[in-house]
Tab-separated table of C-alpha atoms in Angstrom:
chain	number	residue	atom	x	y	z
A	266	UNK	CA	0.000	0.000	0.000
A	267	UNK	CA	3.047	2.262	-0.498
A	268	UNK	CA	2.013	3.052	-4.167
A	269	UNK	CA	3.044	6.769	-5.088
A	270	UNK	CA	-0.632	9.022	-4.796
A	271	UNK	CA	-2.778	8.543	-7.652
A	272	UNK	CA	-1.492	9.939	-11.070
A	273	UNK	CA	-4.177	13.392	-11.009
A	274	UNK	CA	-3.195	15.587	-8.700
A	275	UNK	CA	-5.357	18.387	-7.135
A	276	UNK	CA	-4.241	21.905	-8.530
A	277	UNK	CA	-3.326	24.323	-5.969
A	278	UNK	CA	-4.691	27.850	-6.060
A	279	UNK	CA	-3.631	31.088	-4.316
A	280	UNK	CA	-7.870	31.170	-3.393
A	281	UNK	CA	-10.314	28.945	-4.370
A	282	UNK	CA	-13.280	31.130	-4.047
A	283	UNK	CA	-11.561	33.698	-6.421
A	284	UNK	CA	-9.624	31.721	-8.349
A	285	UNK	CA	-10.826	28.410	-10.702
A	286	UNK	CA	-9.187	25.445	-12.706
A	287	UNK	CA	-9.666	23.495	-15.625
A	288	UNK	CA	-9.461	20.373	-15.210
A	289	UNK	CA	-9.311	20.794	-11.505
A	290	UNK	CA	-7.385	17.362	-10.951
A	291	UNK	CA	-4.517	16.903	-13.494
A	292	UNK	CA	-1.188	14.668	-14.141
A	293	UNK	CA	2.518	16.267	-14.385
A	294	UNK	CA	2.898	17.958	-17.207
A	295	UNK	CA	-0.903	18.647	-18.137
A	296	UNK	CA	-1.543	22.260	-18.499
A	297	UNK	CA	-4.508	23.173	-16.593
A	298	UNK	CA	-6.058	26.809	-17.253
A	299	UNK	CA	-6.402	28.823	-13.939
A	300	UNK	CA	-8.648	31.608	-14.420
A	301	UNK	CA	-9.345	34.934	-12.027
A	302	UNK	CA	-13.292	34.569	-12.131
A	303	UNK	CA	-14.372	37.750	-13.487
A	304	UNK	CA	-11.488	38.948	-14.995
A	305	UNK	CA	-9.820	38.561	-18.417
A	306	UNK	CA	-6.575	37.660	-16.621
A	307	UNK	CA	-5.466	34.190	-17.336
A	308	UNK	CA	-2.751	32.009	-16.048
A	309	UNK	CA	-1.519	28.918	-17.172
A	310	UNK	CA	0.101	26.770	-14.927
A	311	UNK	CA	1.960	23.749	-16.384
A	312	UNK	CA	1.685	21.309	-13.399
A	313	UNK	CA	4.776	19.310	-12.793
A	314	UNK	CA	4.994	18.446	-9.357
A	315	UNK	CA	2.719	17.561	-6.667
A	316	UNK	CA	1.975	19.784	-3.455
A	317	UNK	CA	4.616	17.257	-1.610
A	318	UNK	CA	8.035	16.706	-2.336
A	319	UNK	CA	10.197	13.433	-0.596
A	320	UNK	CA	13.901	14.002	-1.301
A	321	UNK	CA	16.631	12.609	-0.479
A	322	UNK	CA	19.899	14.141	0.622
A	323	UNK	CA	22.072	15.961	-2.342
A	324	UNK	CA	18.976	15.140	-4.582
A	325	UNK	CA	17.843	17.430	-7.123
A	326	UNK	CA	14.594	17.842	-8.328
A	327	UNK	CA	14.012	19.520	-11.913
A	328	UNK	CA	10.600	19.468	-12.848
A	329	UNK	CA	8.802	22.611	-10.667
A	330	UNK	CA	7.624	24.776	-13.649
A	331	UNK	CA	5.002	27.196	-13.814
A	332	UNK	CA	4.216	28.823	-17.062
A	333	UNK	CA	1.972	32.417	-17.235
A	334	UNK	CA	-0.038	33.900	-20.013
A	335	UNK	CA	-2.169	36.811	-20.373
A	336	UNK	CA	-4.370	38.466	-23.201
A	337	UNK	CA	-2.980	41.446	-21.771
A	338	UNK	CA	0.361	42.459	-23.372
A	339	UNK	CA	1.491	44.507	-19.759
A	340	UNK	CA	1.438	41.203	-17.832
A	341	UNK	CA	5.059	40.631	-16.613
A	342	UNK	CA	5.197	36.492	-16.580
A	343	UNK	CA	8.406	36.162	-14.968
A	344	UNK	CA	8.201	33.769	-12.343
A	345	UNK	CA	10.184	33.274	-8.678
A	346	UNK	CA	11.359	30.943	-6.914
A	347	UNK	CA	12.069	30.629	-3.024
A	348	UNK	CA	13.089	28.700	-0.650
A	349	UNK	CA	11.560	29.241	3.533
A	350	UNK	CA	14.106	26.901	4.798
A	351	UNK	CA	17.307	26.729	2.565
A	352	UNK	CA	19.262	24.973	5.305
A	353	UNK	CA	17.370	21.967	4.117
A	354	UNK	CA	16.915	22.542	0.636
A	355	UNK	CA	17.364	25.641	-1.793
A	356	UNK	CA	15.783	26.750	-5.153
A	357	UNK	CA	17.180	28.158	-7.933
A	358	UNK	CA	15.681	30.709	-10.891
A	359	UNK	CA	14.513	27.845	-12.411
A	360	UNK	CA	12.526	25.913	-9.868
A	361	UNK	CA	15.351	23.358	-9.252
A	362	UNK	CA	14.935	22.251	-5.930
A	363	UNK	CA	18.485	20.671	-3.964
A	364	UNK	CA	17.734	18.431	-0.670
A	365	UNK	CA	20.749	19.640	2.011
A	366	UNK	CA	19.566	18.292	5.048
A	367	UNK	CA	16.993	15.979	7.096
A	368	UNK	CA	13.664	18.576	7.538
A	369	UNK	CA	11.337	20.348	5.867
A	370	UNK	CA	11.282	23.221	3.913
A	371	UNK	CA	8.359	25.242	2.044
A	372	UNK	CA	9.203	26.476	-1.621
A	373	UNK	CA	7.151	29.167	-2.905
A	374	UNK	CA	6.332	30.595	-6.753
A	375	UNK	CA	5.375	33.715	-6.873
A	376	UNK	CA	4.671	36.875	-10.065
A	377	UNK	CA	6.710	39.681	-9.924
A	378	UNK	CA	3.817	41.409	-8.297
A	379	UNK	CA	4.084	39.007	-5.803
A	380	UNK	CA	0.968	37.094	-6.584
A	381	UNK	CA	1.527	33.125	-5.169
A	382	UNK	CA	1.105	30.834	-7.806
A	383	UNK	CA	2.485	27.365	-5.692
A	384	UNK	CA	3.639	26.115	-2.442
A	385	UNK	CA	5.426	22.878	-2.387
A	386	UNK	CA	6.326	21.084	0.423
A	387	UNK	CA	9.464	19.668	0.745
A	388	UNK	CA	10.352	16.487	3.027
A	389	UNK	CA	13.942	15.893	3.235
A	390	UNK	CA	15.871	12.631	4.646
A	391	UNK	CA	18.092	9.412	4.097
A	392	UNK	CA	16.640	6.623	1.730
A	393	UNK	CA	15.665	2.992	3.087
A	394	UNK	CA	14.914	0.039	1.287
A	395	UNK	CA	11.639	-1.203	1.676
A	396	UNK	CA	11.336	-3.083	-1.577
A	397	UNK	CA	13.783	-3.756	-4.242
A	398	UNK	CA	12.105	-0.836	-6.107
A	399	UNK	CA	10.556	1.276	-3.297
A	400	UNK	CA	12.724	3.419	-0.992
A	401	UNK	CA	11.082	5.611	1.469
A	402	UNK	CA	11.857	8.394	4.435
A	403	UNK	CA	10.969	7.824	8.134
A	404	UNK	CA	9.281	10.578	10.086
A	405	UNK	CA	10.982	12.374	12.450
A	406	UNK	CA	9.925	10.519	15.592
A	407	UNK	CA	7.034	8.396	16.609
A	408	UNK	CA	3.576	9.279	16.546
A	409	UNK	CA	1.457	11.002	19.031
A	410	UNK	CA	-2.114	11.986	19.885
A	411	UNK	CA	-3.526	14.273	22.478
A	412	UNK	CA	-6.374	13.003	23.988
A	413	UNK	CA	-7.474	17.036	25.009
A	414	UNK	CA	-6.635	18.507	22.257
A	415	UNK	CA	-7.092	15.621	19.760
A	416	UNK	CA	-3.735	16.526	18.084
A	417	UNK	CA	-1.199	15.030	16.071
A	418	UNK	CA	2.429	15.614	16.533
A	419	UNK	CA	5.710	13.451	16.336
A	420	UNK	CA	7.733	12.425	18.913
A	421	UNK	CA	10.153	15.741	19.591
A	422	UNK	CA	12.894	13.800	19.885
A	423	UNK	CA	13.212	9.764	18.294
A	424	UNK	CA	13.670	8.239	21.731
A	425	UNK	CA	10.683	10.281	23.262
A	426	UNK	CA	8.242	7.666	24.445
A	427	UNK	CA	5.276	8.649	25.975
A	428	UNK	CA	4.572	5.829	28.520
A	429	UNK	CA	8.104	5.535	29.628
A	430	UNK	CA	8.743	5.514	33.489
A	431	UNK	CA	4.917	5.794	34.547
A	432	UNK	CA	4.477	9.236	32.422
A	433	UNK	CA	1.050	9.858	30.835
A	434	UNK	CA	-0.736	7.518	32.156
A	435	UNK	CA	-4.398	8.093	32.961
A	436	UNK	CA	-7.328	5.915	34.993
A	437	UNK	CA	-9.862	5.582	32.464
A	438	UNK	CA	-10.084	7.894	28.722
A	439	UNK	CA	-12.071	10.694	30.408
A	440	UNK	CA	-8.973	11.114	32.892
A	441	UNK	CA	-6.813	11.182	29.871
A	442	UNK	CA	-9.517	13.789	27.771
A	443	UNK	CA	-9.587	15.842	31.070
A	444	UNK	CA	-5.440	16.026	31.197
A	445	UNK	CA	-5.249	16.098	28.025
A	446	UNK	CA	-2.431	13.205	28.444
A	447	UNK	CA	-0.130	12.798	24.800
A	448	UNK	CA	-0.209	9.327	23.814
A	449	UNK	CA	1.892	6.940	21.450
A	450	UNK	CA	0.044	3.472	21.566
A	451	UNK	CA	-2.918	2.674	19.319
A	452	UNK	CA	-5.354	-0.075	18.013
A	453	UNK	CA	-4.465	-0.861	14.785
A	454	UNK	CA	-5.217	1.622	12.011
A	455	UNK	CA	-6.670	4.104	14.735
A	456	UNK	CA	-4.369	6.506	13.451
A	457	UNK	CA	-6.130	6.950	10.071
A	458	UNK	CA	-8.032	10.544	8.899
A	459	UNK	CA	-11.504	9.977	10.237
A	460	UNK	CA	-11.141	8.406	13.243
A	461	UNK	CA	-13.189	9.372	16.247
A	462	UNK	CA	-10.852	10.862	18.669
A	463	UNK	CA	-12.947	8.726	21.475
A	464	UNK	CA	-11.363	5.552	19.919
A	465	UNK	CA	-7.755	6.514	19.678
A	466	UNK	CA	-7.351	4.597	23.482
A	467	UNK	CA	-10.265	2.563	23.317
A	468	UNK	CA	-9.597	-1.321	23.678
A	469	UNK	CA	-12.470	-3.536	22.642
A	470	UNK	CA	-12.693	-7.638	22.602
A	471	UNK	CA	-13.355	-7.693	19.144
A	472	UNK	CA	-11.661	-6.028	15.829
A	473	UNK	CA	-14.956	-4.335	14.473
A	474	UNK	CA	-13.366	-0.822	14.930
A	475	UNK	CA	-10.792	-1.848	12.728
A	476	UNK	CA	-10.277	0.094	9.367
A	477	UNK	CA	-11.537	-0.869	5.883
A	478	UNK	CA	-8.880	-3.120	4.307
A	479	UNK	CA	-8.428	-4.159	0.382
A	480	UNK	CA	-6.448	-7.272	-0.102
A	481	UNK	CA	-5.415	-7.431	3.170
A	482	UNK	CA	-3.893	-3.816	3.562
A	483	UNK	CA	-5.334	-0.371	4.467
A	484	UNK	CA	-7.921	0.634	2.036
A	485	UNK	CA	-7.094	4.309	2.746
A	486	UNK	CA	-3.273	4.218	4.059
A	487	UNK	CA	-2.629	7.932	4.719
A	488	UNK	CA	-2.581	9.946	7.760
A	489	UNK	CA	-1.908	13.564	7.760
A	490	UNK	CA	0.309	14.855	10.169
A	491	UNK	CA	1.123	18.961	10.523
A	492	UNK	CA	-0.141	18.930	6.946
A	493	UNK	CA	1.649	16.407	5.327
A	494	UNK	CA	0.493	13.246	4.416
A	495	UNK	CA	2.635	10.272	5.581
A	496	UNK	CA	1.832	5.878	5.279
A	497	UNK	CA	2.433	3.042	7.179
A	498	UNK	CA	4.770	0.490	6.175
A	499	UNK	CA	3.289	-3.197	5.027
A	500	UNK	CA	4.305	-6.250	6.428
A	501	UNK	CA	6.078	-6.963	3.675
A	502	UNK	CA	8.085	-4.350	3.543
A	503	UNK	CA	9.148	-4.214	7.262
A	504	UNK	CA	10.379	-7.498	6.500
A	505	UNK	CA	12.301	-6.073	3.566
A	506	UNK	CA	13.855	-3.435	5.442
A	507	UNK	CA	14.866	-5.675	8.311
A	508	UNK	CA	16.160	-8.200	6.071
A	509	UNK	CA	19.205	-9.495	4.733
A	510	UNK	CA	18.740	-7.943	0.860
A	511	UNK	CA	22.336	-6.654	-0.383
A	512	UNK	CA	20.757	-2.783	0.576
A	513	UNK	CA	19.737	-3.901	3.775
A	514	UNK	CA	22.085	-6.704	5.694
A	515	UNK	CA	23.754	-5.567	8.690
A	516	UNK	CA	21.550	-2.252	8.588
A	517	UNK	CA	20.239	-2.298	12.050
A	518	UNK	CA	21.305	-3.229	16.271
A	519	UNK	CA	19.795	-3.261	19.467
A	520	UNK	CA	21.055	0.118	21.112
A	521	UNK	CA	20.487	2.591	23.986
A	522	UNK	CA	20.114	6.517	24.360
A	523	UNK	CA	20.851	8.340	27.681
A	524	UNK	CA	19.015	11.508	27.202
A	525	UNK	CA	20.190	15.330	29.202
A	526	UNK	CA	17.895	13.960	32.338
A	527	UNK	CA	19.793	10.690	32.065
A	528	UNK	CA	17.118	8.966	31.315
A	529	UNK	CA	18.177	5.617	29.129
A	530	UNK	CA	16.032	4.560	26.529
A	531	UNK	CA	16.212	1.195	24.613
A	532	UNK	CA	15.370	0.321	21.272
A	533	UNK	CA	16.545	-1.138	17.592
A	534	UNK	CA	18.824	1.457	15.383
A	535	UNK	CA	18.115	1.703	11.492
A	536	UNK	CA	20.375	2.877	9.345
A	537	UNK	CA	19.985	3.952	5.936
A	538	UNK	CA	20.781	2.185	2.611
A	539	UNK	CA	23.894	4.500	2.275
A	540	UNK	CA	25.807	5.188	5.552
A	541	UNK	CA	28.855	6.544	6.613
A	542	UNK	CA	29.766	6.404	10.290
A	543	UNK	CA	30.427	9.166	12.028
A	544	UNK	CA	33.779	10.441	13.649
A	545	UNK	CA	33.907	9.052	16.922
A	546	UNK	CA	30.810	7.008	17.026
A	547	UNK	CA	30.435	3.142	16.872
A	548	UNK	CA	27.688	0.570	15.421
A	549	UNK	CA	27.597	-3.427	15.858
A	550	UNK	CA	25.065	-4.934	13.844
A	551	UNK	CA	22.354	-7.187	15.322
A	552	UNK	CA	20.298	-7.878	18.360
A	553	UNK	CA	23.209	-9.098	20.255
A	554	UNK	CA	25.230	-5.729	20.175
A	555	UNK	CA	25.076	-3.057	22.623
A	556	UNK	CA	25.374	0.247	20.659
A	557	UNK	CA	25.358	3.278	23.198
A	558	UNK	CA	25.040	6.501	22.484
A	559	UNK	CA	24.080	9.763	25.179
A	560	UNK	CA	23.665	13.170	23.777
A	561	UNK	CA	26.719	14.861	25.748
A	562	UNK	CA	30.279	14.273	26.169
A	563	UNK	CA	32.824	13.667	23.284
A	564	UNK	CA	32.279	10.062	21.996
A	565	UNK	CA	29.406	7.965	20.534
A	566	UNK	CA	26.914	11.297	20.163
A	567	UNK	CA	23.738	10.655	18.988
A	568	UNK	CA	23.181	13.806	17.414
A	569	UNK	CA	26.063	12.807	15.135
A	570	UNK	CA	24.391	9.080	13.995
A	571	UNK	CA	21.061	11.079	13.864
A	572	UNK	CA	22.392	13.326	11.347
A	573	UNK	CA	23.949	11.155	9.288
A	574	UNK	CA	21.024	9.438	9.041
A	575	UNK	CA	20.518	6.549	11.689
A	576	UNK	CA	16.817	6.075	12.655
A	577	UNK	CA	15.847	4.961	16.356
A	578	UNK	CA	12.951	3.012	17.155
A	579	UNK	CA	12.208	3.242	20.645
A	580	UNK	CA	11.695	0.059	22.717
A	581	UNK	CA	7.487	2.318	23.635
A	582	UNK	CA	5.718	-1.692	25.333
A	583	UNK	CA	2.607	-2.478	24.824
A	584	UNK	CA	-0.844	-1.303	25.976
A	585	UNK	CA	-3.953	-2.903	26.856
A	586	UNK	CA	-6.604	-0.985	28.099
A	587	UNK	CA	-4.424	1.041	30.504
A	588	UNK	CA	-2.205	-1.757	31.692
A	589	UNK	CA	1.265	-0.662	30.288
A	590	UNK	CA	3.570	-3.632	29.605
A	591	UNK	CA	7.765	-3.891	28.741
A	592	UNK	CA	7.191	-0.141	28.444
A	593	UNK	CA	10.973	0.312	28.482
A	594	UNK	CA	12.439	-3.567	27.224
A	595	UNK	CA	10.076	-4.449	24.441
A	596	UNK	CA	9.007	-2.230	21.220
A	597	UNK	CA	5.884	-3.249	19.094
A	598	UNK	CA	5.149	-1.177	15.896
A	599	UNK	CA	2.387	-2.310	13.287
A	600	UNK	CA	2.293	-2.500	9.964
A	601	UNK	CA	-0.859	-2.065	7.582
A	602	UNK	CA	-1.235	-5.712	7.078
A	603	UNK	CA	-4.246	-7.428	8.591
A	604	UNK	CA	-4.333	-11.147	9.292
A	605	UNK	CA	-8.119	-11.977	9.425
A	606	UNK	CA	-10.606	-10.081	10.680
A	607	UNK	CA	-9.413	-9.540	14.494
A	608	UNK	CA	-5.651	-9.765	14.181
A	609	UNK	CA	-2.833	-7.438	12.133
A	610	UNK	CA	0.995	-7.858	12.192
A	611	UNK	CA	3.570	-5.616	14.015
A	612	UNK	CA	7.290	-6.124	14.496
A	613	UNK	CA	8.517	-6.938	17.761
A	614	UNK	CA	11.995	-6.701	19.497
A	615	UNK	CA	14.118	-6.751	22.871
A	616	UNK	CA	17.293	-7.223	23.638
A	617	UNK	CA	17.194	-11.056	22.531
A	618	UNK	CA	16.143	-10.909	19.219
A	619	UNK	CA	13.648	-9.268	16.441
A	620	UNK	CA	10.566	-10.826	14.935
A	621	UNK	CA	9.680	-8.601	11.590
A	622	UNK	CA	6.116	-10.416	11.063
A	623	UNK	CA	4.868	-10.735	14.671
A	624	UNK	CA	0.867	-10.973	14.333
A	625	UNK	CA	-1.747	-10.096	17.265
A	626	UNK	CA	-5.115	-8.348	18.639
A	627	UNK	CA	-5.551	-5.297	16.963
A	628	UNK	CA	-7.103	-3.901	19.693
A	629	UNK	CA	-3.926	-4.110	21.546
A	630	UNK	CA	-2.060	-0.171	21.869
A	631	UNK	CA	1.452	-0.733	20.120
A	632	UNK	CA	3.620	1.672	18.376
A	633	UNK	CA	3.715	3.721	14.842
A	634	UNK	CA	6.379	4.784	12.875
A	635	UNK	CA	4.909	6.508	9.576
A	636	UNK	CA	7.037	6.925	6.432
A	637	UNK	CA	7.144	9.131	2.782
A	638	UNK	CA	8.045	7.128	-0.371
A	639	UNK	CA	10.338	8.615	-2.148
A	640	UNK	CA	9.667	10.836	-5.511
């Protein structure tokens, strides 16, 4: 279910109630008329890329164009381009976009009277196998939900876990509404747009609050997140990524981060199809190895692994109802797989080994780890 979005894509407008398309919906490198209702003004924009962007690091992508025309001969149709974050990527006169670092960075066309044409949004990382012809980006942390607020974030930092050490937890949902408590642990597929915010903690006997699934997977596998659409990996594809494929042996180890509170936090390490180890730092391969890492002092920094690239998955346990389990020895983190109608698979690790295709209640809280496929 990691299939790039379908080939139309919706046309962005600087305002929909003054401004209209034709065809509304259209595939790169359509031209679509866009038309200032009421006005003989007419621009044409030549539709090349979609609102979203995945890049990966040094990557260049050529194909942002936007092409104005007028009946009116006084129309300047120059176009520019800029960049809101050019630490992580940069634009040039010609809407070539360059990925610099892992973040996210808004590029912007604009007339020369300053009239927005497009806003692309671009999402910046290191690539990971998940298929032998499907690479994709992990988001910046895990995912989150405020039970107040009914908000979705990601985990500030990749080690944050919610439950860790007692935190968060509430007596009942109401408790956790009242508090508005942030959680990481969710039924499966109670992450998707549309769910009722009263289910997000809710733990029932049966899996009839499950999501619609085609073939087995997510009928609908996107969640937005901050505006930005992001997917859950298959089971499949876990599998891939944790396997032993010439992009992927030796690519991930059980590991530890002490954080500035000196708080230790366990988990697996990913790293990316390409890696280079940092100065200083180490990595052992497997769940055997004991890769630590704090975020002071000279040595083994994990700022430094994080910015090359290295992904942690925090070791979050396992929820059910509000019984917290291996909440700092054990991570679970689903895929979009079902298997039958009342269980789903997850991968599962400790310290003694990882299981890629676990399979279990759905109604069961466990971990999510979204990710972009790459352009």
């Amino acid at each position: 279910m990691l299939a790039q979005d379908p080939v139309k894509h919706k046309v962005q407008l600087p305002n929909e109630e003054e401004w209209e398309a034709d065809p509304p919906y259209a595939a790169y490198g359509e031209t679509v008329k866009i038309t200032y209702k009421g006005s003989k003004f007419v621009k044409d924009l030549r539709f090349i890329s979609p609102s979203t962007l995945t890049l990966e690091i040094n990557e260049t992508f050529d194909h942002l164009q936007v092409v104005i025309y007028s009946d009116l001969d006084n129309v300047d149709k120059s176009i520019t381009w800029e960049s809101k974050n050019t630490d992580v990527a940069t634009v040039d006169e010609n809407g070539a976009v360059t990925a610099h670092a892992i973040g996210t960075a808004i590029i912007v066309a604009t007339t020369k009277g300053n009239d927005k044409l497009a806003e692309i949004t671009v999402v910046v990382g290191y690539a990971f196998s998940v298929a032998s012809d499907k690479k994709v980006v992990f988001s910046p942390g895990n995912l989150q939900y405020n039970t107040g607020t009914q908000e979705w974030r990601f985990a500030q930092h990749q080690y944050d876990v919610c439950h860790a050490y007692g935190d968060n937890i509430g007596e009942d949902y109401e408790d956790w509404k009242k508090d508005s408590k942030w959680t990481d642990l969710f039924g499966w597929g109670l992450w998707l747009d549309g769910t009722a915010a009263a289910s997000i903690i809710q733990t029932k006997e049966d899996g009839t609050y499950n999501p619609a699934t085609t073939n087995n997977e997510f009928t609908n596998n996107k969640t937005t997140v901050e505006g930005i659409e992001w997917l859950t990996l298959s089971s499949a594809q876990w599998q891939y990524l944790l396997g032993n494929s010439d992009k992927r042996n030796g690519k991930y180890g059980w590991g530890s981060i002490t954080d500035e509170n000196n708080k230790t936090f366990k988990g697996v390490i990913l790293l990316p199809d390409d890696w280079t180890l940092p100065t200083g730092c180490g990595f052992t391969s497997g769940m055997s190895a004991s890769n630590k890492y704090g975020m002071t002092g000279e040595e083994n920094l994990w700022s430094d692994m994080e910015a090359a690239g290295a992904v942690f998955l925090p070791a979050t346990g396992n929820r059910n109802g509000i019984s917290i389990i291996y909440s700092v020895s054990d991570g679970y983190y689903w895929s979009s797989t079902a298997d039958g109608p009342s269980y789903a698979y997850y991968v599962h690790f400790d310290s003694d080994g990882l299981s890629p295709a676990f399979h279990g209640e759905r109604r069961y809280g466990r971990s999510v780890r979204l990710v972009r496929c790459m352009n």
